[in-house]
Amino acid sequence: MSGSKPFAEPPVAVVTKDAALQPPAPKGLKYVHLTDPDTLDEDNAHYPVLTIANYSFWALSYDDNREGLAILAYDQDNKLDRQWEFTGARYLVSISYKPGDSNVVFIGQAGNSIAVPISQLLQVVHA
């Protein structure tokens, strides 16, 4: 198409935020950020968060300690917009994303990870 612009991905970054400044975790979830994948040392004041445009994506653990993470999308007013459930890792350690990658990788305890398609998260931003 003449004059059309290529799709531009909105700004994506991995930042740290203080979980204490977030709304309370939804029922059955908890904020857990481990400083090391092989210990249970927590640091929720420096919680890894994925930001896309005006949205923040938080990975929370389950109260029942299942091997899974809930990814919560908060808008610019800190209102919960959407929530997904993924299995394969628990207790967030870090988030990895490089521009051009097709997945965001949430790394948890023991180095286990969950790869989430960036396109799935972008659906919230473009809704």
CSV table of N, CA and C in Angstrom, one decimal:
chain,number,residue,atom,x,y,z
A,1,MET,N,0.8,-1.2,0.0
A,1,MET,CA,0.0,0.0,0.0
A,1,MET,C,0.9,1.2,0.0
A,2,SER,N,0.6,2.1,-0.9
A,2,SER,CA,1.4,3.3,-1.0
A,2,SER,C,1.1,4.3,0.2
A,3,GLY,N,2.1,4.8,0.8
A,3,GLY,CA,1.9,5.7,1.9
A,3,GLY,C,1.7,5.1,3.2
A,4,SER,N,1.6,3.8,3.3
A,4,SER,CA,1.3,3.2,4.6
A,4,SER,C,2.7,3.1,5.4
A,5,LYS,N,2.5,3.2,6.7
A,5,LYS,CA,3.7,3.1,7.5
A,5,LYS,C,3.9,1.7,8.1
A,6,PRO,N,5.1,1.2,8.3
A,6,PRO,CA,5.3,-0.1,8.9
A,6,PRO,C,4.8,0.0,10.4
A,7,PHE,N,4.4,-1.2,10.9
A,7,PHE,CA,4.0,-1.2,12.3
A,7,PHE,C,5.1,-0.9,13.2
A,8,ALA,N,4.9,0.0,14.1
A,8,ALA,CA,5.9,0.4,15.1
A,8,ALA,C,5.5,-0.1,16.4
A,9,GLU,N,6.4,-0.9,17.0
A,9,GLU,CA,6.1,-1.4,18.4
A,9,GLU,C,6.2,-0.3,19.4
A,10,PRO,N,5.2,-0.1,20.3
A,10,PRO,CA,5.4,0.9,21.3
A,10,PRO,C,6.6,0.7,22.2
A,11,PRO,N,7.0,1.7,22.9
A,11,PRO,CA,8.2,1.5,23.7
A,11,PRO,C,8.0,0.4,24.8
A,12,VAL,N,9.0,-0.5,24.8
A,12,VAL,CA,8.9,-1.6,25.8
A,12,VAL,C,10.2,-1.5,26.6
A,13,ALA,N,10.0,-1.7,27.9
A,13,ALA,CA,11.2,-1.6,28.8
A,13,ALA,C,10.9,-2.6,30.0
A,14,VAL,N,12.0,-3.0,30.6
A,14,VAL,CA,12.0,-3.7,31.9
A,14,VAL,C,12.5,-2.7,32.9
A,15,VAL,N,11.7,-2.4,33.9
A,15,VAL,CA,12.1,-1.5,35.0
A,15,VAL,C,11.9,-2.1,36.3
A,16,THR,N,12.2,-1.4,37.4
A,16,THR,CA,11.9,-1.9,38.7
A,16,THR,C,11.0,-1.0,39.4
A,17,LYS,N,10.0,-1.5,40.2
A,17,LYS,CA,9.1,-0.7,40.9
A,17,LYS,C,8.9,-1.3,42.3
A,18,ASP,N,8.4,-0.5,43.2
A,18,ASP,CA,8.1,-1.0,44.6
A,18,ASP,C,6.7,-1.6,44.6
A,19,ALA,N,6.7,-2.9,44.9
A,19,ALA,CA,5.4,-3.6,45.0
A,19,ALA,C,4.5,-3.0,46.0
A,20,ALA,N,5.0,-2.4,47.1
A,20,ALA,CA,4.2,-1.8,48.2
A,20,ALA,C,3.4,-0.6,47.7
A,21,LEU,N,3.8,0.0,46.5
A,21,LEU,CA,3.0,1.1,46.0
A,21,LEU,C,2.0,0.7,45.0
A,22,GLN,N,1.8,-0.6,44.7
A,22,GLN,CA,0.8,-1.2,43.8
A,22,GLN,C,-0.5,-1.5,44.6
A,23,PRO,N,-1.6,-1.6,43.9
A,23,PRO,CA,-2.8,-2.1,44.5
A,23,PRO,C,-2.5,-3.4,45.2
A,24,PRO,N,-3.3,-3.8,46.2
A,24,PRO,CA,-3.2,-5.1,46.8
A,24,PRO,C,-3.3,-6.2,45.7
A,25,ALA,N,-2.6,-7.3,45.9
A,25,ALA,CA,-2.6,-8.4,44.9
A,25,ALA,C,-4.1,-9.0,44.9
A,26,PRO,N,-4.6,-9.4,43.8
A,26,PRO,CA,-5.9,-10.0,43.7
A,26,PRO,C,-5.9,-11.3,44.5
A,27,LYS,N,-7.1,-11.7,44.9
A,27,LYS,CA,-7.3,-12.9,45.8
A,27,LYS,C,-6.5,-14.1,45.2
A,28,GLY,N,-5.8,-14.8,46.0
A,28,GLY,CA,-5.1,-16.0,45.5
A,28,GLY,C,-3.7,-15.7,45.0
A,29,LEU,N,-3.3,-14.4,44.9
A,29,LEU,CA,-2.0,-14.0,44.4
A,29,LEU,C,-1.2,-13.3,45.4
A,30,LYS,N,0.1,-13.2,45.2
A,30,LYS,CA,1.0,-12.5,46.0
A,30,LYS,C,2.2,-12.0,45.2
A,31,TYR,N,2.7,-10.8,45.7
A,31,TYR,CA,4.0,-10.3,45.1
A,31,TYR,C,5.2,-11.0,45.7
A,32,VAL,N,6.0,-11.7,44.8
A,32,VAL,CA,7.2,-12.3,45.3
A,32,VAL,C,8.2,-12.1,44.2
A,33,HIS,N,9.3,-11.3,44.6
A,33,HIS,CA,10.4,-11.1,43.7
A,33,HIS,C,11.7,-11.7,44.5
A,34,LEU,N,12.3,-12.7,43.9
A,34,LEU,CA,13.5,-13.3,44.5
A,34,LEU,C,14.7,-12.6,44.0
A,35,THR,N,15.7,-12.4,44.8
A,35,THR,CA,16.9,-11.7,44.4
A,35,THR,C,17.9,-12.7,43.7
A,36,ASP,N,17.6,-14.0,43.8
A,36,ASP,CA,18.5,-15.0,43.3
A,36,ASP,C,17.6,-16.2,43.0
A,37,PRO,N,17.8,-16.9,41.9
A,37,PRO,CA,16.9,-18.0,41.5
A,37,PRO,C,17.1,-19.2,42.5
A,38,ASP,N,18.2,-19.3,43.2
A,38,ASP,CA,18.5,-20.4,44.1
A,38,ASP,C,18.3,-20.2,45.5
A,39,THR,N,17.7,-19.0,45.9
A,39,THR,CA,17.4,-18.7,47.3
A,39,THR,C,16.0,-18.3,47.4
A,40,LEU,N,15.5,-18.1,48.6
A,40,LEU,CA,14.2,-17.5,48.9
A,40,LEU,C,14.3,-16.1,49.4
A,41,ASP,N,15.4,-15.4,49.1
A,41,ASP,CA,15.6,-14.0,49.5
A,41,ASP,C,14.7,-13.1,48.6
A,42,GLU,N,13.8,-12.4,49.3
A,42,GLU,CA,12.9,-11.5,48.5
A,42,GLU,C,13.3,-10.0,48.6
A,43,ASP,N,13.0,-9.3,47.5
A,43,ASP,CA,13.2,-7.9,47.5
A,43,ASP,C,12.0,-7.3,46.6
A,44,ASN,N,10.9,-7.1,47.3
A,44,ASN,CA,9.7,-6.6,46.6
A,44,ASN,C,9.8,-5.1,46.4
A,45,ALA,N,10.8,-4.4,46.9
A,45,ALA,CA,11.0,-3.0,46.7
A,45,ALA,C,11.6,-2.7,45.3
A,46,HIS,N,12.2,-3.7,44.7
A,46,HIS,CA,12.8,-3.6,43.4
A,46,HIS,C,12.3,-4.7,42.5
A,47,TYR,N,11.0,-4.6,42.3
A,47,TYR,CA,10.3,-5.7,41.6
A,47,TYR,C,10.4,-5.5,40.1
A,48,PRO,N,10.8,-6.5,39.3
A,48,PRO,CA,10.9,-6.3,37.9
A,48,PRO,C,9.5,-6.2,37.2
A,49,VAL,N,9.4,-5.2,36.4
A,49,VAL,CA,8.1,-4.9,35.8
A,49,VAL,C,8.3,-4.6,34.3
A,50,LEU,N,7.5,-5.2,33.4
A,50,LEU,CA,7.6,-4.9,32.0
A,50,LEU,C,6.6,-3.7,31.7
A,51,THR,N,7.1,-2.7,31.0
A,51,THR,CA,6.2,-1.6,30.7
A,51,THR,C,6.1,-1.5,29.1
A,52,ILE,N,4.9,-1.3,28.7
A,52,ILE,CA,4.6,-1.1,27.3
A,52,ILE,C,3.7,0.0,27.2
A,53,ALA,N,4.2,1.1,26.5
A,53,ALA,CA,3.4,2.3,26.4
A,53,ALA,C,3.0,2.8,27.8
A,54,ASN,N,1.7,2.9,28.1
A,54,ASN,CA,1.2,3.3,29.4
A,54,ASN,C,0.8,2.2,30.3
A,55,TYR,N,1.2,1.0,29.9
A,55,TYR,CA,0.8,-0.2,30.7
A,55,TYR,C,2.0,-0.8,31.5
A,56,SER,N,1.7,-1.4,32.6
A,56,SER,CA,2.7,-2.1,33.4
A,56,SER,C,2.2,-3.5,33.6
A,57,PHE,N,3.1,-4.4,33.3
A,57,PHE,CA,2.8,-5.9,33.4
A,57,PHE,C,3.6,-6.5,34.5
A,58,TRP,N,2.9,-7.0,35.5
A,58,TRP,CA,3.4,-7.5,36.8
A,58,TRP,C,3.2,-9.0,36.8
A,59,ALA,N,4.3,-9.8,37.2
A,59,ALA,CA,4.2,-11.2,37.3
A,59,ALA,C,4.0,-11.6,38.8
A,60,LEU,N,2.9,-12.1,39.2
A,60,LEU,CA,2.6,-12.4,40.6
A,60,LEU,C,2.6,-13.9,40.7
A,61,SER,N,2.9,-14.4,41.9
A,61,SER,CA,2.9,-15.8,42.3
A,61,SER,C,1.6,-16.1,43.0
A,62,TYR,N,1.3,-17.4,43.0
A,62,TYR,CA,0.1,-17.9,43.6
A,62,TYR,C,0.3,-18.2,45.1
A,63,ASP,N,-0.8,-17.9,45.9
A,63,ASP,CA,-0.7,-18.2,47.4
A,63,ASP,C,-0.5,-19.7,47.6
A,64,ASP,N,-1.0,-20.6,46.8
A,64,ASP,CA,-0.8,-22.0,47.0
A,64,ASP,C,0.5,-22.6,46.5
A,65,ASN,N,1.4,-21.7,46.1
A,65,ASN,CA,2.8,-22.0,45.6
A,65,ASN,C,2.8,-22.9,44.4
A,66,ARG,N,1.8,-22.9,43.6
A,66,ARG,CA,1.8,-23.7,42.4
A,66,ARG,C,2.9,-23.2,41.4
A,67,GLU,N,3.3,-24.0,40.5
A,67,GLU,CA,4.4,-23.7,39.5
A,67,GLU,C,3.7,-22.9,38.4
A,68,GLY,N,3.5,-21.6,38.7
A,68,GLY,CA,2.9,-20.8,37.7
A,68,GLY,C,3.0,-19.3,38.1
A,69,LEU,N,2.7,-18.4,37.1
A,69,LEU,CA,2.7,-17.0,37.4
A,69,LEU,C,1.4,-16.4,36.7
A,70,ALA,N,0.9,-15.4,37.4
A,70,ALA,CA,-0.2,-14.6,36.8
A,70,ALA,C,0.4,-13.3,36.3
A,71,ILE,N,0.2,-13.0,35.0
A,71,ILE,CA,0.7,-11.8,34.5
A,71,ILE,C,-0.5,-10.8,34.5
A,72,LEU,N,-0.3,-9.7,35.2
A,72,LEU,CA,-1.4,-8.7,35.4
A,72,LEU,C,-1.0,-7.4,34.6
A,73,ALA,N,-1.9,-6.9,33.8
A,73,ALA,CA,-1.7,-5.7,33.0
A,73,ALA,C,-2.5,-4.5,33.7
A,74,TYR,N,-1.7,-3.5,34.2
A,74,TYR,CA,-2.3,-2.4,34.8
A,74,TYR,C,-2.2,-1.2,33.9
A,75,ASP,N,-3.2,-0.4,33.8
A,75,ASP,CA,-3.2,0.8,33.0
A,75,ASP,C,-2.5,2.0,33.7
A,76,GLN,N,-2.4,3.1,33.1
A,76,GLN,CA,-1.7,4.3,33.6
A,76,GLN,C,-2.2,4.8,35.0
A,77,ASP,N,-3.5,4.4,35.3
A,77,ASP,CA,-4.1,4.8,36.5
A,77,ASP,C,-4.0,3.7,37.6
A,78,ASN,N,-3.2,2.7,37.3
A,78,ASN,CA,-3.0,1.5,38.2
A,78,ASN,C,-4.3,0.7,38.4
A,79,LYS,N,-5.1,0.7,37.3
A,79,LYS,CA,-6.3,-0.2,37.3
A,79,LYS,C,-6.0,-1.5,36.6
A,80,LEU,N,-6.4,-2.6,37.2
A,80,LEU,CA,-6.2,-3.9,36.5
A,80,LEU,C,-7.0,-4.0,35.3
A,81,ASP,N,-6.4,-4.2,34.1
A,81,ASP,CA,-7.1,-4.3,32.8
A,81,ASP,C,-7.3,-5.7,32.4
A,82,ARG,N,-6.2,-6.5,32.6
A,82,ARG,CA,-6.3,-7.9,32.1
A,82,ARG,C,-5.4,-8.8,32.9
A,83,GLN,N,-5.7,-10.1,33.0
A,83,GLN,CA,-4.9,-11.0,33.7
A,83,GLN,C,-4.8,-12.4,32.9
A,84,TRP,N,-3.6,-12.9,32.9
A,84,TRP,CA,-3.3,-14.2,32.2
A,84,TRP,C,-2.7,-15.1,33.2
A,85,GLU,N,-2.9,-16.4,33.0
A,85,GLU,CA,-2.2,-17.5,33.9
A,85,GLU,C,-1.3,-18.3,33.0
A,86,PHE,N,-0.1,-18.5,33.5
A,86,PHE,CA,0.9,-19.3,32.8
A,86,PHE,C,1.6,-20.3,33.8
A,87,THR,N,1.9,-21.5,33.3
A,87,THR,CA,2.6,-22.5,34.1
A,87,THR,C,4.0,-22.6,33.6
A,88,GLY,N,4.9,-23.1,34.5
A,88,GLY,CA,6.3,-23.4,34.2
A,88,GLY,C,7.3,-22.7,35.1
A,89,ALA,N,6.9,-21.7,35.8
A,89,ALA,CA,7.8,-21.0,36.7
A,89,ALA,C,7.0,-20.4,37.8
A,90,ARG,N,7.7,-20.1,38.9
A,90,ARG,CA,7.1,-19.4,40.1
A,90,ARG,C,8.1,-18.5,40.7
A,91,TYR,N,7.7,-17.6,41.5
A,91,TYR,CA,8.6,-16.6,42.2
A,91,TYR,C,9.5,-15.9,41.3
A,92,LEU,N,9.0,-14.8,40.8
A,92,LEU,CA,9.8,-14.0,39.8
A,92,LEU,C,11.2,-13.6,40.2
A,93,VAL,N,12.1,-13.8,39.4
A,93,VAL,CA,13.5,-13.3,39.6
A,93,VAL,C,13.8,-12.2,38.7
A,94,SER,N,13.5,-12.3,37.4
A,94,SER,CA,13.8,-11.3,36.4
A,94,SER,C,12.9,-11.4,35.2
A,95,ILE,N,12.9,-10.4,34.3
A,95,ILE,CA,12.2,-10.4,33.1
A,95,ILE,C,13.2,-10.1,32.0
A,96,SER,N,13.1,-10.8,30.9
A,96,SER,CA,14.0,-10.6,29.7
A,96,SER,C,13.3,-10.2,28.5
A,97,TYR,N,13.6,-9.1,27.8
A,97,TYR,CA,13.0,-8.8,26.5
A,97,TYR,C,14.0,-7.9,25.8
A,98,LYS,N,14.2,-8.3,24.5
A,98,LYS,CA,15.0,-7.4,23.6
A,98,LYS,C,14.1,-7.0,22.4
A,99,PRO,N,14.2,-5.7,22.0
A,99,PRO,CA,13.4,-5.3,20.8
A,99,PRO,C,13.6,-6.2,19.7
A,100,GLY,N,12.5,-6.6,19.0
A,100,GLY,CA,12.5,-7.5,17.9
A,100,GLY,C,12.3,-9.0,18.3
A,101,ASP,N,12.4,-9.3,19.6
A,101,ASP,CA,12.1,-10.6,20.0
A,101,ASP,C,10.6,-10.9,20.0
A,102,SER,N,10.2,-12.1,19.8
A,102,SER,CA,8.8,-12.4,19.7
A,102,SER,C,8.2,-12.7,21.1
A,103,ASN,N,9.1,-13.0,22.1
A,103,ASN,CA,8.6,-13.4,23.4
A,103,ASN,C,9.2,-12.5,24.5
A,104,VAL,N,8.5,-12.3,25.6
A,104,VAL,CA,9.0,-11.8,26.8
A,104,VAL,C,9.2,-13.0,27.7
A,105,VAL,N,10.4,-13.1,28.4
A,105,VAL,CA,10.7,-14.3,29.2
A,105,VAL,C,10.7,-13.8,30.7
A,106,PHE,N,9.8,-14.5,31.4
A,106,PHE,CA,9.7,-14.3,32.9
A,106,PHE,C,10.5,-15.4,33.5
A,107,ILE,N,11.6,-15.1,34.2
A,107,ILE,CA,12.4,-16.1,34.8
A,107,ILE,C,12.1,-16.2,36.3
A,108,GLY,N,12.0,-17.4,36.8
A,108,GLY,CA,11.6,-17.6,38.2
A,108,GLY,C,12.6,-18.5,39.0
A,109,GLN,N,12.1,-19.0,40.1
A,109,GLN,CA,12.9,-19.8,41.0
A,109,GLN,C,13.5,-21.0,40.2
A,110,ALA,N,14.8,-21.3,40.6
A,110,ALA,CA,15.6,-22.4,40.0
A,110,ALA,C,15.8,-22.2,38.5
A,111,GLY,N,15.7,-20.9,38.0
A,111,GLY,CA,15.9,-20.6,36.6
A,111,GLY,C,14.8,-21.1,35.6
A,112,ASN,N,13.7,-21.6,36.2
A,112,ASN,CA,12.6,-21.9,35.3
A,112,ASN,C,12.0,-20.7,34.7
A,113,SER,N,11.5,-20.8,33.5
A,113,SER,CA,11.0,-19.6,32.8
A,113,SER,C,9.7,-19.9,32.0
A,114,ILE,N,9.0,-18.8,31.7
A,114,ILE,CA,7.8,-18.8,31.0
A,114,ILE,C,8.0,-17.8,29.8
A,115,ALA,N,7.8,-18.2,28.6
A,115,ALA,CA,7.9,-17.3,27.4
A,115,ALA,C,6.5,-16.9,27.0
A,116,VAL,N,6.3,-15.6,27.0
A,116,VAL,CA,4.9,-15.1,26.7
A,116,VAL,C,5.1,-14.3,25.4
A,117,PRO,N,4.3,-14.6,24.4
A,117,PRO,CA,4.4,-13.8,23.1
A,117,PRO,C,4.1,-12.3,23.4
A,118,ILE,N,5.0,-11.5,22.9
A,118,ILE,CA,4.8,-10.0,23.0
A,118,ILE,C,3.5,-9.6,22.4
A,119,SER,N,3.1,-10.3,21.3
A,119,SER,CA,1.9,-10.0,20.6
A,119,SER,C,0.6,-10.1,21.5
A,120,GLN,N,0.7,-11.1,22.4
A,120,GLN,CA,-0.4,-11.3,23.4
A,120,GLN,C,-0.5,-10.1,24.3
A,121,LEU,N,0.6,-9.6,24.8
A,121,LEU,CA,0.6,-8.4,25.7
A,121,LEU,C,0.2,-7.2,24.9
A,122,LEU,N,0.6,-7.1,23.7
A,122,LEU,CA,0.3,-5.9,22.9
A,122,LEU,C,-1.2,-5.7,22.6
A,123,GLN,N,-1.9,-6.8,22.7
A,123,GLN,CA,-3.4,-6.7,22.5
A,123,GLN,C,-4.0,-5.8,23.5
A,124,VAL,N,-3.5,-5.8,24.7
A,124,VAL,CA,-4.1,-4.9,25.7
A,124,VAL,C,-3.8,-3.4,25.4
A,125,VAL,N,-2.6,-3.2,24.9
A,125,VAL,CA,-2.1,-1.8,24.6
A,125,VAL,C,-2.9,-1.3,23.4
A,126,HIS,N,-3.2,-2.1,22.4
A,126,HIS,CA,-3.9,-1.7,21.2
A,126,HIS,C,-5.4,-1.8,21.3
A,127,ALA,N,-5.9,-2.3,22.5
A,127,ALA,CA,-7.4,-2.4,22.6
A,127,ALA,C,-8.1,-1.1,22.6
